[in-house]
Tab-separated table of C-alpha atoms in Angstrom:
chain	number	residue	atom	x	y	z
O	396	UNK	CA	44.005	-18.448	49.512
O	397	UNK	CA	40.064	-17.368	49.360
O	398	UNK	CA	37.994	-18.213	46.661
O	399	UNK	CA	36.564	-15.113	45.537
O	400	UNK	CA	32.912	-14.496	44.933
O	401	UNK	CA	31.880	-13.858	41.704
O	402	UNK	CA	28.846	-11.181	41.489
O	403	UNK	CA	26.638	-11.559	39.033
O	404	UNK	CA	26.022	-8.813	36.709
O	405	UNK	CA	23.089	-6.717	37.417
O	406	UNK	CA	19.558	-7.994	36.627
O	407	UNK	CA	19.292	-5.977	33.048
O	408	UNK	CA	15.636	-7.012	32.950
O	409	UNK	CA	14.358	-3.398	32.719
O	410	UNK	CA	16.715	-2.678	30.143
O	411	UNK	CA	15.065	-5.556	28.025
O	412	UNK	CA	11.565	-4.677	28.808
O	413	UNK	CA	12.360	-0.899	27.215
O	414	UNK	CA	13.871	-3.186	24.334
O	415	UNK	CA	10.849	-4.869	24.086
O	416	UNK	CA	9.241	-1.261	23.877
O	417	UNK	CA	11.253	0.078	21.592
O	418	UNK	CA	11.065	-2.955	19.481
O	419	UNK	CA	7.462	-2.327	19.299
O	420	UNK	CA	7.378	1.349	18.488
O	421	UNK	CA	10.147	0.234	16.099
O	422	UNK	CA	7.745	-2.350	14.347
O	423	UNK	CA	4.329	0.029	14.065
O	424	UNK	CA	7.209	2.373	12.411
O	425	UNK	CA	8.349	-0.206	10.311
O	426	UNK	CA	4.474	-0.940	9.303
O	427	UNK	CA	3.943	2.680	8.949
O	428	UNK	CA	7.178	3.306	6.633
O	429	UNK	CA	6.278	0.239	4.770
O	430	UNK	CA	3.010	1.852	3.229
O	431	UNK	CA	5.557	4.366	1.675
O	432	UNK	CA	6.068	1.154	-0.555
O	433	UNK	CA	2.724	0.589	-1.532
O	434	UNK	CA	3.033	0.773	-5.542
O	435	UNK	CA	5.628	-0.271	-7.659
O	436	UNK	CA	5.991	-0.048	-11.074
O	437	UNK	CA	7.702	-2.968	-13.041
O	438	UNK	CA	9.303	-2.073	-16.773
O	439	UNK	CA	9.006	-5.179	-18.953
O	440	UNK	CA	9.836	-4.003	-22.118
O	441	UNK	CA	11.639	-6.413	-24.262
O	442	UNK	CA	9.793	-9.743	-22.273
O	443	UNK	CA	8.192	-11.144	-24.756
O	444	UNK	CA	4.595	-13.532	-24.058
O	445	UNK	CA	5.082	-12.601	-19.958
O	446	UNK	CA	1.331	-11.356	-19.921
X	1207	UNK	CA	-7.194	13.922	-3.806
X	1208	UNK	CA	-9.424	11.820	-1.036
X	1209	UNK	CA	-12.527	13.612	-2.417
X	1210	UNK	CA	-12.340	12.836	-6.176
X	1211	UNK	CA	-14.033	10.385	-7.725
X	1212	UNK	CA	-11.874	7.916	-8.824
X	1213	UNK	CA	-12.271	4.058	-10.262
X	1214	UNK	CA	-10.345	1.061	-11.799
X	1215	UNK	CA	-9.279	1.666	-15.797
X	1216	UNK	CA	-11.535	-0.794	-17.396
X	1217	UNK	CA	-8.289	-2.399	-19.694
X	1218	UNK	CA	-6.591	-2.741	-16.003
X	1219	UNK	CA	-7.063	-6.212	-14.765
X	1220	UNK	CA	-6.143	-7.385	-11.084
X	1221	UNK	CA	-4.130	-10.714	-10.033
X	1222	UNK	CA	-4.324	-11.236	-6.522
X	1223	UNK	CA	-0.794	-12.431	-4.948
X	1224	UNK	CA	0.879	-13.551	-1.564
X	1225	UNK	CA	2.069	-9.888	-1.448
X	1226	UNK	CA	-0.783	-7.716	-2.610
X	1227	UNK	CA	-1.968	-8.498	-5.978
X	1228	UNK	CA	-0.730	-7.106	-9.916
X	1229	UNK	CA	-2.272	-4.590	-11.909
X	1230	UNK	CA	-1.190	-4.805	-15.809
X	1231	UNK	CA	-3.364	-2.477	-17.984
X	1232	UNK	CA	-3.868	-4.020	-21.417
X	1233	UNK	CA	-3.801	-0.525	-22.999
X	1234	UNK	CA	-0.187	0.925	-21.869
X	1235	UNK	CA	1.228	-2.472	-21.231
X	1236	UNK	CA	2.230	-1.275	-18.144
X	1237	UNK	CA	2.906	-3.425	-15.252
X	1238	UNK	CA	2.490	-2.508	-11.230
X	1239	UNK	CA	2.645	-4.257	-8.045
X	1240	UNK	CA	0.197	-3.573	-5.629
X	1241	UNK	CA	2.218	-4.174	-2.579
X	1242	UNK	CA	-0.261	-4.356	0.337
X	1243	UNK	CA	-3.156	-6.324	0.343
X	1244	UNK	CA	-5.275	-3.568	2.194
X	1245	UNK	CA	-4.088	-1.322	-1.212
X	1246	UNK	CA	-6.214	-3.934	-3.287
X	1247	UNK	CA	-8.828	-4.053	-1.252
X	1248	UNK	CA	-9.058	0.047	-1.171
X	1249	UNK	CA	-9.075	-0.215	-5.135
X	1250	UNK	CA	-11.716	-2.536	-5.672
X	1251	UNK	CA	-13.773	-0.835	-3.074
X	1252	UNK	CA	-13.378	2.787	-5.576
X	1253	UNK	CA	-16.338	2.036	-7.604
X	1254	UNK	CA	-18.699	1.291	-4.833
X	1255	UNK	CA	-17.832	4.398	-3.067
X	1256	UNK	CA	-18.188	8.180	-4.181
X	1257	UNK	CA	-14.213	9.353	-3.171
X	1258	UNK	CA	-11.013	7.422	-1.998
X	1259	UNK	CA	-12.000	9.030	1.010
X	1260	UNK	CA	-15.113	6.901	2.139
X	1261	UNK	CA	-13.296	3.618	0.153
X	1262	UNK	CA	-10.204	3.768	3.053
X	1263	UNK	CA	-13.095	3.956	5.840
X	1264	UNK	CA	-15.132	1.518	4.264
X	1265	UNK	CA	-11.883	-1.068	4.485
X	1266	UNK	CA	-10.941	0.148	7.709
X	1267	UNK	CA	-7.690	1.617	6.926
X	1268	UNK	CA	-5.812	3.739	10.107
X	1269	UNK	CA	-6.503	7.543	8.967
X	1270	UNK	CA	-2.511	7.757	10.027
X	1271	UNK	CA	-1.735	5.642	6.657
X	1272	UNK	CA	-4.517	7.757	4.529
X	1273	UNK	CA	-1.817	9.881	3.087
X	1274	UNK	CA	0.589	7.113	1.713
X	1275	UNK	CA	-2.529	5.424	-0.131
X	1276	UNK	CA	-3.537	8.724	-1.203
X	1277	UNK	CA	0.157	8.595	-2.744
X	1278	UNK	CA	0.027	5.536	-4.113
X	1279	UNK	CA	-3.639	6.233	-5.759
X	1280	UNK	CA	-1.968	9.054	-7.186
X	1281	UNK	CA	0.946	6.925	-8.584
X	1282	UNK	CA	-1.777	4.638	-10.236
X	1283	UNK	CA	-3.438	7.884	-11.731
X	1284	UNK	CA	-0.342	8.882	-13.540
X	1285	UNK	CA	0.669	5.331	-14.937
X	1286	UNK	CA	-3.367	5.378	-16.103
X	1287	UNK	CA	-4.396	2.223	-13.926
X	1288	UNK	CA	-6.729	4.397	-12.257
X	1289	UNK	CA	-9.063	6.907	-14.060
X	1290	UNK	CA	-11.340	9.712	-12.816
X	1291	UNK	CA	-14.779	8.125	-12.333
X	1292	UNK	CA	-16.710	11.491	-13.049
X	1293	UNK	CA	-15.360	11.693	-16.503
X	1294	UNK	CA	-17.661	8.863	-17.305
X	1295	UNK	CA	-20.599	10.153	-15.064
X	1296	UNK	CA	-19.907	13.439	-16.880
X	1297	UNK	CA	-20.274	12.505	-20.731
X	1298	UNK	CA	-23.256	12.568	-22.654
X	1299	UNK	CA	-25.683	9.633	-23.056
């Protein structure tokens, strides 16, 4: 009876460096798609003595 | 829209917050959030400069985000917390 050698799994360090990447691009995105949200318009009709 | 003249309603008054700041014009009662800080800044820079234009380089804002602030100063024109600064230069003494 042999023991049998597990392999370990493949190094997936490049696959997290282009996560990293991506993550990035995804962020400045994010930042970008955020100014969409720059003005927003509250309704307070009916609160009375909030300003 | 980046080249007209353009300044802060005078019944609008401006609360700075954690998030941006809050515009509530004392006229329309109407209430807005300012949701980036950089937006505020752009604002109170309107009256020193001639068009929204020259207020986003003067606070350094990416020309890649001038159209959404163009957007939002356009939102603020049509809820009245912005006004067109020529039709004050314009009227008679």
């Amino acid at each position: 009876m042999t023991d049998t050698a597990i392999e370990p799994a493949a190094t997936a360090e490049p696959v997290i460096e282009a996560d990293d990447e991506r993550a990035a691009d995804e962020a400045h995105d994010q930042d970008v798609l955020d100014d969409e949200l720059l003005v927003e318009e509250i309704s307070i009709d009916g609160m009375c003595g909030v300003y | 829209m980046r080249d007209r003249a353009l300044r802060l309603h005078p019944q609008v008054a401006i609360r700075a917050e954690p998030f941006g700041a809050l515009a509530y014009h004392y006229g329309n009662r109407r209430l807005v959030f300012l949701k980036h800080r950089d937006l505020v800044d752009v604002i109170e820079q309107l009256n020193d400069h001639r068009t929204p234009a020259d207020a986003f380089a003067a606070c350094g804002i990416d020309e890649r985000r001038w159209a959404t602030f163009e957007r939002a100063l356009e939102s603020l024109l049509r809820s009245e917390m912005l006004e067109d600064a020529a039709t004050l230069a314009d009227a008679p003494a």
